[in-house]
XYZ file of C-alpha atoms in Angstrom:
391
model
C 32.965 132.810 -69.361
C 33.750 128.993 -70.564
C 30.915 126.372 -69.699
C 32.135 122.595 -69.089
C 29.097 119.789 -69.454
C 30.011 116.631 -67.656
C 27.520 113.874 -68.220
C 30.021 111.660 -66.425
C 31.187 110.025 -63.182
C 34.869 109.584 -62.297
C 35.942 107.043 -60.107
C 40.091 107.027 -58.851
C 41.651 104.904 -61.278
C 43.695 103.163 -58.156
C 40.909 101.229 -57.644
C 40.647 99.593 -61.012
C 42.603 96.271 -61.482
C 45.577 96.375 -63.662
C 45.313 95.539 -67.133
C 46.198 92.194 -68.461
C 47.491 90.732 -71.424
C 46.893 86.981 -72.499
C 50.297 86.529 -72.071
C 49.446 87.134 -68.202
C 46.843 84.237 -68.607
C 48.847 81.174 -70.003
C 48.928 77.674 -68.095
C 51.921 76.118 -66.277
C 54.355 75.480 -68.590
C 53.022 78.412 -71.091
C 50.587 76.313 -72.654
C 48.321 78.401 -74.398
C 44.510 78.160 -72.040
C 41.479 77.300 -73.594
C 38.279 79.883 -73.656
C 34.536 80.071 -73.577
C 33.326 83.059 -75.230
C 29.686 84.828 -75.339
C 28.703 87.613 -77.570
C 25.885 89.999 -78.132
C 25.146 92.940 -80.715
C 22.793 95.970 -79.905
C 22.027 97.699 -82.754
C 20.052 100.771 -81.067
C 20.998 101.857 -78.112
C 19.438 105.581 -77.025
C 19.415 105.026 -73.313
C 23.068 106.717 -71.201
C 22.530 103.208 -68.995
C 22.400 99.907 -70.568
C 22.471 96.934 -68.606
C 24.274 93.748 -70.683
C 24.441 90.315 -68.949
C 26.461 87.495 -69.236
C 26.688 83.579 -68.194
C 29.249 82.875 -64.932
C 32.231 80.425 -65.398
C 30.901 77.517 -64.176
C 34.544 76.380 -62.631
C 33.466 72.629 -62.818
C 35.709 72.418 -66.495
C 38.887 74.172 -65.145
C 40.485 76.894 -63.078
C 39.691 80.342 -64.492
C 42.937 82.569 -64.956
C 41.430 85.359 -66.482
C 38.540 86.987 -68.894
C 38.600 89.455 -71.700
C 36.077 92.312 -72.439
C 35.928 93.353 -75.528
C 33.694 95.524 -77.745
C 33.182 97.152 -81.568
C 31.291 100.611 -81.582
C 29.845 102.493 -83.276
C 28.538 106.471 -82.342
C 26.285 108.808 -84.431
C 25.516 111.511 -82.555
C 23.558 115.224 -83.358
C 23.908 118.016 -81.908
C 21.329 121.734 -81.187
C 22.937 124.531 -79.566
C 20.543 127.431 -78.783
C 21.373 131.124 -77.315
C 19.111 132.014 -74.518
C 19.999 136.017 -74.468
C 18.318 138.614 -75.975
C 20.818 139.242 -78.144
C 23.436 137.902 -80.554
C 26.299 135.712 -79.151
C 29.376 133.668 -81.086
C 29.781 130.451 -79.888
C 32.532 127.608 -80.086
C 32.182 124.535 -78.040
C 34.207 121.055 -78.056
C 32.853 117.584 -77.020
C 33.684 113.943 -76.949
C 32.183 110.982 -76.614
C 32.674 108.142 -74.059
C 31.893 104.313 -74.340
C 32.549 102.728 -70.926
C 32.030 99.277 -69.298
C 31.637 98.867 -65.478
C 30.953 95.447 -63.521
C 31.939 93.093 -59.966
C 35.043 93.839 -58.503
C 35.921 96.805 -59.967
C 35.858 95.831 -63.463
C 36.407 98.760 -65.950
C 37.285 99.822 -69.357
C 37.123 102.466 -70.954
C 37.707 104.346 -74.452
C 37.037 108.105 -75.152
C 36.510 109.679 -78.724
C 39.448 112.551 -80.140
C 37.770 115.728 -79.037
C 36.086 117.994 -81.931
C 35.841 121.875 -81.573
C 32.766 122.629 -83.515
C 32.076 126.694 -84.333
C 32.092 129.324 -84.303
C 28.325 129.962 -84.718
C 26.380 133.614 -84.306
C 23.330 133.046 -82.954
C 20.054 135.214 -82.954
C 18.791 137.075 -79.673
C 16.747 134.145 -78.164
C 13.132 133.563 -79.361
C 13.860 135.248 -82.553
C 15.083 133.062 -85.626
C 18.290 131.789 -86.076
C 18.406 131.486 -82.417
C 19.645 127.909 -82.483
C 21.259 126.025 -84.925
C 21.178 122.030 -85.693
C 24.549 120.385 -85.912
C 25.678 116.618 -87.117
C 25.041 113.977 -87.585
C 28.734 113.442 -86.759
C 30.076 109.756 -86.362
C 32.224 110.065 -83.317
C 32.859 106.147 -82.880
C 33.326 104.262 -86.118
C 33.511 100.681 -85.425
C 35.773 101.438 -82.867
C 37.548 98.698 -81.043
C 38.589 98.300 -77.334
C 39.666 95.239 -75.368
C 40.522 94.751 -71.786
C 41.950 91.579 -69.392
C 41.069 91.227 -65.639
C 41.459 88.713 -63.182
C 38.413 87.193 -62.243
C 36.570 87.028 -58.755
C 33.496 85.474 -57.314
C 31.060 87.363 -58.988
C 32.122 85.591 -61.834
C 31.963 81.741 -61.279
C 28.955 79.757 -60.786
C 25.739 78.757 -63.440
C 24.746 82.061 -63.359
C 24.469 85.367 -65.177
C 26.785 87.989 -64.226
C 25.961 92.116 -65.094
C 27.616 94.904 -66.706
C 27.101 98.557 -66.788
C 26.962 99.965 -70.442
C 28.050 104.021 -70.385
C 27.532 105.963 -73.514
C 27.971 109.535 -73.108
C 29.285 113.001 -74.281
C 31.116 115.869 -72.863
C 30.529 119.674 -73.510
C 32.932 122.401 -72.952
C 32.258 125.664 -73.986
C 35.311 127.692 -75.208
C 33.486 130.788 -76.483
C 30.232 132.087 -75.821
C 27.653 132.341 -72.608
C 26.551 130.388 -69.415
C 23.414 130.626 -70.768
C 23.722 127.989 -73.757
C 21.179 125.108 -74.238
C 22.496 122.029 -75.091
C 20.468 118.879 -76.979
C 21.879 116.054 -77.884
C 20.527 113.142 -79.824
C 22.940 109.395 -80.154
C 22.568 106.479 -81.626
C 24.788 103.485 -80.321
C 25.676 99.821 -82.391
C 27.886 97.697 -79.841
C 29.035 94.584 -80.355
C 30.474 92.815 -76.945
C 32.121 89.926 -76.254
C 33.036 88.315 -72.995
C 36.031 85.365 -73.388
C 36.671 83.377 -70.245
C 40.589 81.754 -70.624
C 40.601 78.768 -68.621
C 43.199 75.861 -67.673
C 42.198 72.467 -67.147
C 42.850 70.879 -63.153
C 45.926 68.970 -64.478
C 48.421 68.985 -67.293
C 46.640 68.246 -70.565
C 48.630 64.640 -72.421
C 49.376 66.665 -76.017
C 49.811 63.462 -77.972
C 46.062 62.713 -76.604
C 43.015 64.292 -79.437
C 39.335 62.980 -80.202
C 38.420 63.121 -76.652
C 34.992 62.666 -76.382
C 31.929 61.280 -73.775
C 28.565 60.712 -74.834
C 25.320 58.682 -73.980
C 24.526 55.217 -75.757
C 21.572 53.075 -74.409
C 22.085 52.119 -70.907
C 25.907 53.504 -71.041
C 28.461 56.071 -71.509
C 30.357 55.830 -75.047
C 34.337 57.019 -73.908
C 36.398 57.280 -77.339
C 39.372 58.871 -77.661
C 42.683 58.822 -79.794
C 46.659 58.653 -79.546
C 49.032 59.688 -82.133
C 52.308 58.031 -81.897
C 52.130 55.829 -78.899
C 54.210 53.925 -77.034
C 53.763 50.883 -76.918
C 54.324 51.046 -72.824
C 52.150 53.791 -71.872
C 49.269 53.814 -70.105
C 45.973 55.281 -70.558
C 43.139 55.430 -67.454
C 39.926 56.028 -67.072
C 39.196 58.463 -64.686
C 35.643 59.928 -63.493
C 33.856 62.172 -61.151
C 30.669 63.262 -59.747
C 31.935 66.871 -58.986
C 34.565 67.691 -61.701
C 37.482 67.813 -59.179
C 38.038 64.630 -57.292
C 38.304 61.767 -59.386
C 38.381 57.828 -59.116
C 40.128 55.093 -61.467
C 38.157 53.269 -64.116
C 41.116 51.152 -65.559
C 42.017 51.152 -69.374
C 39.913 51.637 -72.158
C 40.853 48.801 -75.523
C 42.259 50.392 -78.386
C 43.637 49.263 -82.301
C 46.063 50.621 -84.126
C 45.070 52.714 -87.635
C 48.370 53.178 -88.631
C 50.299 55.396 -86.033
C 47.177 56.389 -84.548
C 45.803 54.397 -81.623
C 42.165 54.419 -81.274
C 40.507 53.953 -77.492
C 36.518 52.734 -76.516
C 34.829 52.550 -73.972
C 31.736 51.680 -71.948
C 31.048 52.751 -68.198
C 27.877 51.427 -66.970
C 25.520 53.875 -65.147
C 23.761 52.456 -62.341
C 20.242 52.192 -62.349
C 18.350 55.095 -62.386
C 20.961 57.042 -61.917
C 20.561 60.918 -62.192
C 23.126 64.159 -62.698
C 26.188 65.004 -64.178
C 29.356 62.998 -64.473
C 33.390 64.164 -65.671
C 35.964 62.481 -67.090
C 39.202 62.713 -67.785
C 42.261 60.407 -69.360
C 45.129 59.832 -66.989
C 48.432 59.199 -69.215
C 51.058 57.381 -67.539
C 54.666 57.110 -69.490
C 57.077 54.388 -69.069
C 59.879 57.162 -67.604
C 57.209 57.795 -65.094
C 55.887 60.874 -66.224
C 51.818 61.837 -65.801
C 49.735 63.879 -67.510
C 45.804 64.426 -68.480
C 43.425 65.542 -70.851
C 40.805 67.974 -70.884
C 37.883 66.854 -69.000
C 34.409 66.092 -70.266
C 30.911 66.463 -68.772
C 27.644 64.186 -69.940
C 24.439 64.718 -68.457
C 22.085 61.743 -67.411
C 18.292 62.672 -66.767
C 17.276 59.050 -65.649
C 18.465 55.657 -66.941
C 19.518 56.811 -70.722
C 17.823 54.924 -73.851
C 17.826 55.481 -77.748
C 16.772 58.710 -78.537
C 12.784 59.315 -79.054
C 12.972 61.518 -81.582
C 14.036 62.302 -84.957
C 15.043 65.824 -86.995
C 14.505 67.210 -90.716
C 15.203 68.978 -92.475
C 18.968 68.294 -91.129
C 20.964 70.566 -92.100
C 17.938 73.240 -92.002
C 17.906 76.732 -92.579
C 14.672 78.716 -91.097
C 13.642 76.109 -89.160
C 13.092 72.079 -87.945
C 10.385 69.401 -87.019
C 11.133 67.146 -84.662
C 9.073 64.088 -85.012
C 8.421 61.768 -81.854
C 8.877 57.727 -82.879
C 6.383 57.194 -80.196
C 3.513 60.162 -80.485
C 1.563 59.897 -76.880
C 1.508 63.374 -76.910
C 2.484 65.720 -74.333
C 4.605 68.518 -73.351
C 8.024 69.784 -74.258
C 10.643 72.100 -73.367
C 13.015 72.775 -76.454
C 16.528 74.704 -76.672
C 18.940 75.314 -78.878
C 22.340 75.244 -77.911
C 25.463 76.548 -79.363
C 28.703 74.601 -79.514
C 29.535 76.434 -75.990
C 26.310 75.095 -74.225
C 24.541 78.728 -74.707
C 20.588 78.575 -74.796
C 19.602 80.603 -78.183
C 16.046 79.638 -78.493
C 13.820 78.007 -76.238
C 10.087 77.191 -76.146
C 7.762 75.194 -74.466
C 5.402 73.084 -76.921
C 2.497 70.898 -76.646
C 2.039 68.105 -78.483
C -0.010 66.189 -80.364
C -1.025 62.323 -81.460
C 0.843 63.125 -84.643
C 3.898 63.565 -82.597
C 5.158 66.458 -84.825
C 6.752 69.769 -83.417
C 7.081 72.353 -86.129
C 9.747 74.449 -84.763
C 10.697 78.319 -86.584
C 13.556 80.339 -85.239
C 12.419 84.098 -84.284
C 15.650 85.240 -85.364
C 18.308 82.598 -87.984
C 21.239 81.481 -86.226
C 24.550 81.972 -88.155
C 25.337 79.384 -90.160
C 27.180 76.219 -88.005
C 26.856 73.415 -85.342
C 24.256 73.314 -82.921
C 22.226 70.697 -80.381
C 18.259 70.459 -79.700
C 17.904 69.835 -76.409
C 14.189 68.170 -75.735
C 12.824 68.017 -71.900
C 9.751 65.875 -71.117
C 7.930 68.506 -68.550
C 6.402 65.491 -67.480
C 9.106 62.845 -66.356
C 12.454 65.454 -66.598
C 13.970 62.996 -69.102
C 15.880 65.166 -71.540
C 17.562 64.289 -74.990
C 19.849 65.991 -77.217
C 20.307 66.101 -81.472
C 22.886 67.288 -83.046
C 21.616 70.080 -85.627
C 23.267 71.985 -88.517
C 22.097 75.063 -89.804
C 22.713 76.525 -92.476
C-alpha cells in the first residue's frame, strides 16, 4: 500500500490575485514608476512558520500601482526512514520541497522543488540493526529564485509594518513499501526577500526637470533644483503642502544659466515654531500651455530649525562613528541610522556626557554606501540629521 505525507495546506487558487508583470504597473503615458524597496536575509531558518515583516507604503509620495515579492533560496534538507515491522521491507519514497509566501488580501506565491524518488532501501525487522537508514544531505533549493506582482490593498499603505507568512516544507509519498514507515526530516533554510513597492507620483513628472531637492537651512527651507534646455518662456512654481496631496502656489524660484542648464533656489520661510512635515513639488508651465510636475519632496521640521549641533568622524567610517556635540550640556539621545529609503538600521538611545562625545559601534556593518544619522533630543523632540558614508 502507497503512503502520501502532506505537511501542507491548499487553498483554491481562484482566490489568489492574478499575477502581474511590471509592464502591468507603468504610469500614464508608460512612464516607467519609481520604487521603494526593503530587503532581509535569514540565514537559518529550522522553524515550518516564519513570520517576515515589512514597512507599509506610506501613500503620502505617490499612488501605489503595484508591489513585487521576490525571494533567493536556498534548501538543505536530510532525511531517516525507519521500518517499524518485524521484518524486512524494500522501500522507495519521493518528496519535494515547498517555499511559499502568504500575506493581506490574498497575497501568494509559491515555488515547489522537481520531485526526487530516493530508494530502494531493505530495511531490517524493526529494533534490530539496519532498521533505518540516514539519507542526504540533499540540496533541494539552490539559490533558487521566484518573483511575484500583486496589486496592492489597504493592508499595505500607511507608516506601518505589514506581515508575511514564510512556508518551508516537504512532501512524502511512498511508492513502495509499508504504512508503517517513520519519517524524520531535518532542513536548513537561507532566504533572501525583497519587497519593491512601484509607485507613480500625483501628477505628470516635467522630464527636462533633475536635481530636485528640499532641505533645512537655519530658519528656512533650501528649494534647488535644475533645468536642462529651457525655454526661455516657461514657467517654473513653487508648490507646497501640509498633507502631500493638496497643494498651494509659492511663485517662482530665481535661477542662472550654466551653460544650457538652468539652475533654480530657493527659500520658504517656516513660521515660527512651526512643527511637522511639509511636500513640495515644481509646477512646469510651457508657453503652448502644457503642465506638468516633478516628483515631490518631504522635509521634516521638529521646531524652528537652526545649524546643526553636532558634528561626525570619522566621515566616511567603516565600524563605526562619534558624534561630537558643539555645545556638550549633556543629556539624552535617540540615534538612527537611515538608509537612502528612510529605513531605520540601527538605533539606540544614549546618554551623554559634559564631553559631549557619543561613541557609536554598529552591531552588525552596513554595506558599503550612503546613509543619514538621525539625532532626537528625548528632552525637547528637536531632531537633526548628518549625512554619513560608510565604507
Amino acid at each position: 500500500m502507497k503512503k502520501c505525507y502532506l505537511i501542507l495546506f491548499f487553498i483554491i487558487p481562484a482566490l489568489f490575485p492574478l499575477q502581474k508583470t511590471l509592464a502591468q504597473c507603468m504610469c500614464t503615458g508608460g512612464v516607467i514608476p519609481d520604487s521603494v524597496a526593503y530587503e532581509q536575509y535569514f540565514d537559518s531558518i529550522i522553524a515550518t512558520n516564519t513570520v517576515i515583516t515589512f514597512p507599509q507604503f506610506d501613500d503620502s509620495i505617490g499612488a501605489l500601482k503595484c508591489m513585487k515579492l521576490s525571494d533567493t533560496v536556498t534548501t538543505v534538507v536530510g532525511y531517516n526512514l525507519k521500518n517499524d515491522l518485524g521484518y524486512n521491507e524494500d522501500y522507495i519514497f519521493e518528496t519535494y520541497r515547498r517555499s511559499q509566501f502568504t500575506g493581506p488580501g490574498g497575497f501568494f506565491s509559491s515555488m515547489t522543488s522537481t520531485p526526487k524518488d530516493y530508494g530502494p532501501f531493505t530495511l531490517m525487522p524493526k529494533d534490530s540493526v539496519g532498521d533505518n537508514i540516514d539519507i542526504g544531505p540533499d540540496t533541494t533549493f539552490d539559490k533558487s529564485y521566484h518573483e511575484q506582482y500583486a496589486s496592492p490593498n489597504a493592508a499595505f499603505y500607511g507608516t506601518g509594518t505589514v506581515n508575511f507568512n514564510y512556508l518551508t516544507t516537504s512532501t512524502f509519498t511512498i511508492l513502495t513499501g509499508s504504512d508503517n514507515a517513520i519519517f524524520k526530516l531535518r532542513a536548513y533554510t537561507r532566504l533572501f526577500v525583497r519587497l519593491a513597492y512601484y509607485w507613480c507620483p500625483y501628477a505628470v513628472l516635467a522630464t527636462n526637470l533633475t536635481g530636485f531637492d528640499v532641505s533645512l537651512k537655519n530658519n528656512d527651507i533650501l528649494i534647488k533644483w535644475q533645468v536642462q534646455d529651457r525655454e526661455p518662456l516657461d514657467k517654473y512654481e513653487i508648490e507646497v503642502s501640509k498633507e502631500g496631496k493638496v497643494f498651494t502656489n509659492e511663485g517662482e524660484g530665481k535661477f542662472m544659466m550654466s551653460g544650457i542648464v538652468a539652475k533654480y533656489e530657493s527659500l520658504y520661510n517656516l513660521s515660527q515654531n512651526f512643527t511637522g512635515k511639509l511636500f513640495f513639488r515644481i509646477k512646469q508651465t510651457k508657453y503652448s500651455g502644457g503642465i506638468s510636475y516633478s516628483a515631490v519632496r518631504s522635509v521634516a521640521v521638529n521646531g524652528s530649525p537652526v545649524a546643526t549641533g553636532y558634528s561626525l568622524y570619522p566621515n566616511p567610517s567603516v565600524r563605526g562613528v562619534n558624534l561630537q556635540f558643539i555645545k556638550a550640556t549633556g543629556g539624552s539621545y535617540l540615534v538612527k541610522l537611515l538608509n537612502s529609503t528612510g529605513q531605520a538600521l540601527f538605533q539606540k538611545k544614549y546618554t551623554v556626557s559634559t564631553n559631549g562625545v557619543i561613541n557609536i559601534e554598529w552591531p552588525k556593518k552596513p554595506a558599503p554606501g550612503i546613509y543619514y544619522l538621525k539625532v532626537k533630543d528625548l528632552k525637547t523632540n528637536r531632531e537633526e540629521t548628518a549625512k554619513l558614508q560608510v565604507m
